Structure formats: C-alpha cells, structure tokens
Amino acid sequence: MSPNVLVEEISCTQIQVGDFVILREQHPCIITEFRTSKPGKNVMKKYLVGFDIFTGRKYEDLFKLHSNVQVPKLTKHEYLFIGEIGRSSPNNTLNQHPSQQVRESDHSKSEQQLMEISVMNEHTGQEKCLIVENERICQKIKEIISESQSIDQDWKVYTVEAMGKEAILKLEPIIDDLLNTTTL
C-alpha cells in the first residue's frame, strides 16, 4: 500500500490536543500539547508535541501555521484478550532457536523489549497476534496476566490501525452486568 494512501493532509490551524498527526515525517502521534508563535518578522509557526501511538515515545515538531500537515488514516478495532505468546527484542525474532536468542539480561536498557499477544475478534472468532511495542502497555499486560491467574476475568483490547501497523490503545476488564439482565 502506498504511504500516500495511509495519510491525508489538513491545515495546521485545525490541529488540536487529542488529534493524530504525523510528526518527524514518520511517527503517527497523538497530540498532547501545542503552541502558536506570535506574529512578527518571521512566519507564524505551530509547535506540536505528541506521543507515538506505537512506541509511546515523545516527539516534537514545528510547522508553518498555514501549511498542511499529514494525519494518519485510523481504523479502530476491538478484540478479546487471549494471552501472551512471547517476548522479543527488535533485533531478535520469536522464532529463533533458544541458543540463538539474546538473553534478556544481555540487552541494554535503551533497547526495547517487544511482547507478542494473542487476541480474538469476538464477532468473527478469528484469532490474531499483535506485537506490543509500548512499554506502558507491556507493563499493563504483565499485571493482567498475573491478576488473571487468581481471578477469572476477561479483558477487551482496543486497538488503532495506522500506516500499516496496529497498536493497542487500552485494555478494559469485561464486567458482566448482572443487575441489568432479566431472567424469565
């Protein structure tokens, strides 16, 4: 798929907090902060700060106020969490023989660990594997796995797809609403 099909352009003046924008020419980010420069000798500019929706890393960029910026085309999905499949580093695939894999203790702290989880589309029953790059989401999944061993709890996984990749936005427990169900 061509990169131009995965993004569209809008005026920089329309960007607000909570919008999704491509920062640094390749990172789809959710905008958390922006400032507009005052008019003067130079062209007015808009300073944008956002977090990459895939990795959680912070990015900043500067645009001319009346220029166009690229925004990713987003598709949102809901899945049921099945479980963790494994962990890997970006330079290390999950399918390698254990003797070829780099031990977790050998990674530098700056090298990010990836987690692979299994999810299921509850409407179609189709299972899918997702690679989790965001450290905050990885930590939340670890907590869910340790809690779910003692509590029988199902979890819903909400994702967003952009630029040919899919990222987990949030996880929520599925709570059976016994008060609103009627029995005959």
JSON list of C-alpha atoms in Angstrom, two decimals, residues 37-182:
[
{"chain": "A", "resi": 37, "resn": "SER", "atom": "CA", "xyz": [4.09, 31.68, 17.84]},
{"chain": "A", "resi": 38, "resn": "LYS", "atom": "CA", "xyz": [3.14, 35.35, 17.81]},
{"chain": "A", "resi": 39, "resn": "PRO", "atom": "CA", "xyz": [3.24, 37.21, 14.51]},
{"chain": "A", "resi": 40, "resn": "GLY", "atom": "CA", "xyz": [6.41, 39.15, 13.89]},
{"chain": "A", "resi": 41, "resn": "LYS", "atom": "CA", "xyz": [9.23, 39.29, 11.39]},
{"chain": "A", "resi": 42, "resn": "ASN", "atom": "CA", "xyz": [9.09, 35.56, 10.79]},
{"chain": "A", "resi": 43, "resn": "VAL", "atom": "CA", "xyz": [6.22, 33.39, 9.61]},
{"chain": "A", "resi": 44, "resn": "MET", "atom": "CA", "xyz": [3.82, 32.25, 12.37]},
{"chain": "A", "resi": 45, "resn": "LYS", "atom": "CA", "xyz": [4.54, 28.67, 13.41]},
{"chain": "A", "resi": 46, "resn": "LYS", "atom": "CA", "xyz": [2.79, 25.96, 15.38]},
{"chain": "A", "resi": 47, "resn": "TYR", "atom": "CA", "xyz": [4.84, 23.85, 17.79]},
{"chain": "A", "resi": 48, "resn": "LEU", "atom": "CA", "xyz": [3.34, 20.37, 18.30]},
{"chain": "A", "resi": 49, "resn": "VAL", "atom": "CA", "xyz": [4.17, 17.79, 20.99]},
{"chain": "A", "resi": 50, "resn": "GLY", "atom": "CA", "xyz": [2.82, 14.25, 20.81]},
{"chain": "A", "resi": 51, "resn": "PHE", "atom": "CA", "xyz": [3.40, 10.64, 21.74]},
{"chain": "A", "resi": 52, "resn": "ASP", "atom": "CA", "xyz": [3.90, 7.92, 19.12]},
{"chain": "A", "resi": 53, "resn": "ILE", "atom": "CA", "xyz": [0.85, 5.64, 19.20]},
{"chain": "A", "resi": 54, "resn": "PHE", "atom": "CA", "xyz": [3.02, 2.55, 18.61]},
{"chain": "A", "resi": 55, "resn": "THR", "atom": "CA", "xyz": [6.00, 3.09, 20.92]},
{"chain": "A", "resi": 56, "resn": "GLY", "atom": "CA", "xyz": [4.82, 5.74, 23.39]},
{"chain": "A", "resi": 57, "resn": "ARG", "atom": "CA", "xyz": [7.90, 7.87, 22.66]},
{"chain": "A", "resi": 58, "resn": "LYS", "atom": "CA", "xyz": [7.59, 11.66, 22.77]},
{"chain": "A", "resi": 59, "resn": "TYR", "atom": "CA", "xyz": [8.14, 13.67, 19.57]},
{"chain": "A", "resi": 60, "resn": "GLU", "atom": "CA", "xyz": [8.12, 17.40, 18.86]},
{"chain": "A", "resi": 61, "resn": "ASP", "atom": "CA", "xyz": [7.82, 19.20, 15.54]},
{"chain": "A", "resi": 62, "resn": "LEU", "atom": "CA", "xyz": [7.41, 22.72, 14.18]},
{"chain": "A", "resi": 63, "resn": "PHE", "atom": "CA", "xyz": [5.15, 23.66, 11.25]},
{"chain": "A", "resi": 64, "resn": "LYS", "atom": "CA", "xyz": [4.31, 26.89, 9.45]},
{"chain": "A", "resi": 65, "resn": "LEU", "atom": "CA", "xyz": [0.88, 27.87, 10.74]},
{"chain": "A", "resi": 66, "resn": "HIS", "atom": "CA", "xyz": [-0.84, 27.96, 7.35]},
{"chain": "A", "resi": 67, "resn": "SER", "atom": "CA", "xyz": [0.86, 24.88, 5.91]},
{"chain": "A", "resi": 68, "resn": "ASN", "atom": "CA", "xyz": [-0.69, 21.44, 5.59]},
{"chain": "A", "resi": 69, "resn": "VAL", "atom": "CA", "xyz": [0.24, 18.59, 7.94]},
{"chain": "A", "resi": 70, "resn": "GLN", "atom": "CA", "xyz": [-0.17, 14.88, 7.40]},
{"chain": "A", "resi": 71, "resn": "VAL", "atom": "CA", "xyz": [-2.62, 12.98, 9.58]},
{"chain": "A", "resi": 72, "resn": "PRO", "atom": "CA", "xyz": [-2.81, 9.17, 9.60]},
{"chain": "A", "resi": 73, "resn": "LYS", "atom": "CA", "xyz": [-5.98, 7.44, 8.47]},
{"chain": "A", "resi": 74, "resn": "LEU", "atom": "CA", "xyz": [-7.11, 5.46, 11.51]},
{"chain": "A", "resi": 75, "resn": "THR", "atom": "CA", "xyz": [-9.19, 2.33, 11.91]},
{"chain": "A", "resi": 76, "resn": "LYS", "atom": "CA", "xyz": [-10.26, 1.24, 15.40]},
{"chain": "A", "resi": 77, "resn": "HIS", "atom": "CA", "xyz": [-10.78, -2.41, 16.41]},
{"chain": "A", "resi": 78, "resn": "GLU", "atom": "CA", "xyz": [-11.99, -4.35, 19.48]},
{"chain": "A", "resi": 79, "resn": "TYR", "atom": "CA", "xyz": [-10.68, -7.78, 20.46]},
{"chain": "A", "resi": 80, "resn": "LEU", "atom": "CA", "xyz": [-10.84, -10.23, 23.35]},
{"chain": "A", "resi": 81, "resn": "PHE", "atom": "CA", "xyz": [-7.50, -10.82, 25.10]},
{"chain": "A", "resi": 82, "resn": "ILE", "atom": "CA", "xyz": [-6.45, -14.47, 24.92]},
{"chain": "A", "resi": 83, "resn": "GLY", "atom": "CA", "xyz": [-2.92, -14.38, 26.35]},
{"chain": "A", "resi": 84, "resn": "GLU", "atom": "CA", "xyz": [0.76, -13.65, 25.95]},
{"chain": "A", "resi": 85, "resn": "ILE", "atom": "CA", "xyz": [2.66, -15.59, 23.29]},
{"chain": "A", "resi": 86, "resn": "GLY", "atom": "CA", "xyz": [6.22, -14.43, 23.97]},
{"chain": "A", "resi": 87, "resn": "ARG", "atom": "CA", "xyz": [8.75, -11.63, 24.20]},
{"chain": "A", "resi": 88, "resn": "SER", "atom": "CA", "xyz": [11.47, -10.46, 21.88]},
{"chain": "A", "resi": 89, "resn": "SER", "atom": "CA", "xyz": [13.76, -7.57, 21.13]},
{"chain": "A", "resi": 90, "resn": "PRO", "atom": "CA", "xyz": [13.60, -5.69, 17.79]},
{"chain": "A", "resi": 91, "resn": "ASN", "atom": "CA", "xyz": [16.80, -7.48, 16.66]},
{"chain": "A", "resi": 92, "resn": "ASN", "atom": "CA", "xyz": [15.61, -10.86, 17.86]},
{"chain": "A", "resi": 93, "resn": "THR", "atom": "CA", "xyz": [12.71, -12.84, 16.41]},
{"chain": "A", "resi": 94, "resn": "LEU", "atom": "CA", "xyz": [10.42, -15.05, 18.43]},
{"chain": "A", "resi": 95, "resn": "ASN", "atom": "CA", "xyz": [11.00, -17.96, 16.03]},
{"chain": "A", "resi": 96, "resn": "GLN", "atom": "CA", "xyz": [14.75, -18.26, 16.66]},
{"chain": "A", "resi": 97, "resn": "HIS", "atom": "CA", "xyz": [16.19, -21.30, 18.40]},
{"chain": "A", "resi": 98, "resn": "PRO", "atom": "CA", "xyz": [16.79, -20.52, 22.12]},
{"chain": "A", "resi": 99, "resn": "SER", "atom": "CA", "xyz": [20.58, -20.87, 21.65]},
{"chain": "A", "resi": 100, "resn": "GLN", "atom": "CA", "xyz": [20.45, -18.11, 19.01]},
{"chain": "A", "resi": 101, "resn": "GLN", "atom": "CA", "xyz": [18.34, -15.74, 21.07]},
{"chain": "A", "resi": 102, "resn": "VAL", "atom": "CA", "xyz": [19.95, -12.96, 23.06]},
{"chain": "A", "resi": 103, "resn": "ARG", "atom": "CA", "xyz": [19.28, -13.34, 26.77]},
{"chain": "A", "resi": 104, "resn": "GLU", "atom": "CA", "xyz": [17.09, -10.63, 28.30]},
{"chain": "A", "resi": 105, "resn": "SER", "atom": "CA", "xyz": [19.93, -9.65, 30.68]},
{"chain": "A", "resi": 106, "resn": "ASP", "atom": "CA", "xyz": [22.21, -9.02, 27.67]},
{"chain": "A", "resi": 107, "resn": "HIS", "atom": "CA", "xyz": [20.02, -6.21, 26.35]},
{"chain": "A", "resi": 108, "resn": "SER", "atom": "CA", "xyz": [20.99, -2.65, 27.11]},
{"chain": "A", "resi": 109, "resn": "LYS", "atom": "CA", "xyz": [18.36, -0.68, 28.98]},
{"chain": "A", "resi": 110, "resn": "SER", "atom": "CA", "xyz": [17.82, 1.51, 25.93]},
{"chain": "A", "resi": 111, "resn": "GLU", "atom": "CA", "xyz": [16.92, -1.49, 23.77]},
{"chain": "A", "resi": 112, "resn": "GLN", "atom": "CA", "xyz": [13.20, -2.00, 23.89]},
{"chain": "A", "resi": 113, "resn": "GLN", "atom": "CA", "xyz": [11.57, -5.36, 24.62]},
{"chain": "A", "resi": 114, "resn": "LEU", "atom": "CA", "xyz": [8.58, -6.35, 22.50]},
{"chain": "A", "resi": 115, "resn": "MET", "atom": "CA", "xyz": [5.69, -8.52, 23.63]},
{"chain": "A", "resi": 116, "resn": "GLU", "atom": "CA", "xyz": [3.51, -10.64, 21.36]},
{"chain": "A", "resi": 117, "resn": "ILE", "atom": "CA", "xyz": [-0.06, -11.31, 22.47]},
{"chain": "A", "resi": 118, "resn": "SER", "atom": "CA", "xyz": [-2.94, -13.31, 21.06]},
{"chain": "A", "resi": 119, "resn": "VAL", "atom": "CA", "xyz": [-6.35, -11.66, 20.64]},
{"chain": "A", "resi": 120, "resn": "MET", "atom": "CA", "xyz": [-9.65, -12.75, 19.10]},
{"chain": "A", "resi": 121, "resn": "ASN", "atom": "CA", "xyz": [-12.27, -10.82, 17.15]},
{"chain": "A", "resi": 122, "resn": "GLU", "atom": "CA", "xyz": [-15.43, -11.66, 19.10]},
{"chain": "A", "resi": 123, "resn": "HIS", "atom": "CA", "xyz": [-17.67, -11.17, 16.03]},
{"chain": "A", "resi": 124, "resn": "THR", "atom": "CA", "xyz": [-15.76, -13.41, 13.61]},
{"chain": "A", "resi": 125, "resn": "GLY", "atom": "CA", "xyz": [-13.92, -15.68, 16.06]},
{"chain": "A", "resi": 126, "resn": "GLN", "atom": "CA", "xyz": [-10.70, -15.05, 14.15]},
{"chain": "A", "resi": 127, "resn": "GLU", "atom": "CA", "xyz": [-7.51, -15.05, 16.25]},
{"chain": "A", "resi": 128, "resn": "LYS", "atom": "CA", "xyz": [-4.69, -12.60, 15.62]},
{"chain": "A", "resi": 129, "resn": "CYS", "atom": "CA", "xyz": [-1.23, -11.92, 17.04]},
{"chain": "A", "resi": 130, "resn": "LEU", "atom": "CA", "xyz": [-0.29, -8.36, 17.98]},
{"chain": "A", "resi": 131, "resn": "ILE", "atom": "CA", "xyz": [3.23, -7.06, 18.65]},
{"chain": "A", "resi": 132, "resn": "VAL", "atom": "CA", "xyz": [3.22, -4.66, 21.62]},
{"chain": "A", "resi": 133, "resn": "GLU", "atom": "CA", "xyz": [5.97, -2.02, 21.44]},
{"chain": "A", "resi": 134, "resn": "ASN", "atom": "CA", "xyz": [4.67, 0.43, 24.04]},
{"chain": "A", "resi": 135, "resn": "GLU", "atom": "CA", "xyz": [6.38, -0.21, 27.41]},
{"chain": "A", "resi": 136, "resn": "ARG", "atom": "CA", "xyz": [3.40, 1.10, 29.40]},
{"chain": "A", "resi": 137, "resn": "ILE", "atom": "CA", "xyz": [1.02, -1.30, 27.63]},
{"chain": "A", "resi": 138, "resn": "CYS", "atom": "CA", "xyz": [3.51, -4.20, 28.10]},
{"chain": "A", "resi": 139, "resn": "GLN", "atom": "CA", "xyz": [3.57, -3.49, 31.85]},
{"chain": "A", "resi": 140, "resn": "LYS", "atom": "CA", "xyz": [-0.26, -3.40, 31.99]},
{"chain": "A", "resi": 141, "resn": "ILE", "atom": "CA", "xyz": [-0.47, -6.75, 30.18]},
{"chain": "A", "resi": 142, "resn": "LYS", "atom": "CA", "xyz": [2.01, -8.29, 32.65]},
{"chain": "A", "resi": 143, "resn": "GLU", "atom": "CA", "xyz": [-0.21, -7.08, 35.52]},
{"chain": "A", "resi": 144, "resn": "ILE", "atom": "CA", "xyz": [-3.32, -8.51, 33.82]},
{"chain": "A", "resi": 145, "resn": "ILE", "atom": "CA", "xyz": [-1.64, -11.90, 33.34]},
{"chain": "A", "resi": 146, "resn": "SER", "atom": "CA", "xyz": [-0.55, -12.09, 37.00]},
{"chain": "A", "resi": 147, "resn": "GLU", "atom": "CA", "xyz": [-4.01, -11.00, 38.23]},
{"chain": "A", "resi": 148, "resn": "SER", "atom": "CA", "xyz": [-5.90, -13.32, 35.90]},
{"chain": "A", "resi": 149, "resn": "GLN", "atom": "CA", "xyz": [-4.23, -16.36, 37.43]},
{"chain": "A", "resi": 150, "resn": "SER", "atom": "CA", "xyz": [-6.20, -15.76, 40.63]},
{"chain": "A", "resi": 151, "resn": "ILE", "atom": "CA", "xyz": [-9.34, -14.11, 39.19]},
{"chain": "A", "resi": 152, "resn": "ASP", "atom": "CA", "xyz": [-11.45, -15.43, 36.31]},
{"chain": "A", "resi": 153, "resn": "GLN", "atom": "CA", "xyz": [-11.62, -12.14, 34.36]},
{"chain": "A", "resi": 154, "resn": "ASP", "atom": "CA", "xyz": [-11.93, -11.48, 30.62]},
{"chain": "A", "resi": 155, "resn": "TRP", "atom": "CA", "xyz": [-10.31, -8.41, 29.05]},
{"chain": "A", "resi": 156, "resn": "LYS", "atom": "CA", "xyz": [-11.19, -6.35, 25.99]},
{"chain": "A", "resi": 157, "resn": "VAL", "atom": "CA", "xyz": [-8.33, -4.94, 23.88]},
{"chain": "A", "resi": 158, "resn": "TYR", "atom": "CA", "xyz": [-8.93, -1.71, 21.94]},
{"chain": "A", "resi": 159, "resn": "THR", "atom": "CA", "xyz": [-6.55, -1.05, 19.05]},
{"chain": "A", "resi": 160, "resn": "VAL", "atom": "CA", "xyz": [-5.98, 1.56, 16.38]},
{"chain": "A", "resi": 161, "resn": "GLU", "atom": "CA", "xyz": [-4.53, 0.77, 12.97]},
{"chain": "A", "resi": 162, "resn": "ALA", "atom": "CA", "xyz": [-2.48, 3.43, 11.18]},
{"chain": "A", "resi": 163, "resn": "MET", "atom": "CA", "xyz": [0.16, 3.42, 8.45]},
{"chain": "A", "resi": 164, "resn": "GLY", "atom": "CA", "xyz": [0.02, -0.36, 8.08]},
{"chain": "A", "resi": 165, "resn": "LYS", "atom": "CA", "xyz": [0.63, -1.08, 11.79]},
{"chain": "A", "resi": 166, "resn": "GLU", "atom": "CA", "xyz": [-1.72, -1.77, 14.68]},
{"chain": "A", "resi": 167, "resn": "ALA", "atom": "CA", "xyz": [-1.27, -0.50, 18.25]},
{"chain": "A", "resi": 168, "resn": "ILE", "atom": "CA", "xyz": [-3.09, -1.20, 21.49]},
{"chain": "A", "resi": 169, "resn": "LEU", "atom": "CA", "xyz": [-4.73, 1.92, 22.90]},
{"chain": "A", "resi": 170, "resn": "LYS", "atom": "CA", "xyz": [-6.25, 0.47, 26.05]},
{"chain": "A", "resi": 171, "resn": "LEU", "atom": "CA", "xyz": [-7.31, -2.66, 27.89]},
{"chain": "A", "resi": 172, "resn": "GLU", "atom": "CA", "xyz": [-10.51, -2.92, 29.93]},
{"chain": "A", "resi": 173, "resn": "PRO", "atom": "CA", "xyz": [-11.98, -5.70, 32.04]},
{"chain": "A", "resi": 174, "resn": "ILE", "atom": "CA", "xyz": [-15.27, -7.11, 30.77]},
{"chain": "A", "resi": 175, "resn": "ILE", "atom": "CA", "xyz": [-17.77, -6.79, 33.59]},
{"chain": "A", "resi": 176, "resn": "ASP", "atom": "CA", "xyz": [-20.95, -8.86, 33.41]},
{"chain": "A", "resi": 177, "resn": "ASP", "atom": "CA", "xyz": [-23.80, -6.56, 34.31]},
{"chain": "A", "resi": 178, "resn": "LEU", "atom": "CA", "xyz": [-25.96, -8.92, 36.35]},
{"chain": "A", "resi": 179, "resn": "LEU", "atom": "CA", "xyz": [-28.25, -6.13, 37.55]},
{"chain": "A", "resi": 180, "resn": "ASN", "atom": "CA", "xyz": [-29.47, -5.24, 34.06]},
{"chain": "A", "resi": 181, "resn": "THR", "atom": "CA", "xyz": [-30.09, -8.80, 32.87]},
{"chain": "A", "resi": 182, "resn": "THR", "atom": "CA", "xyz": [-33.52, -10.24, 33.18]}
]
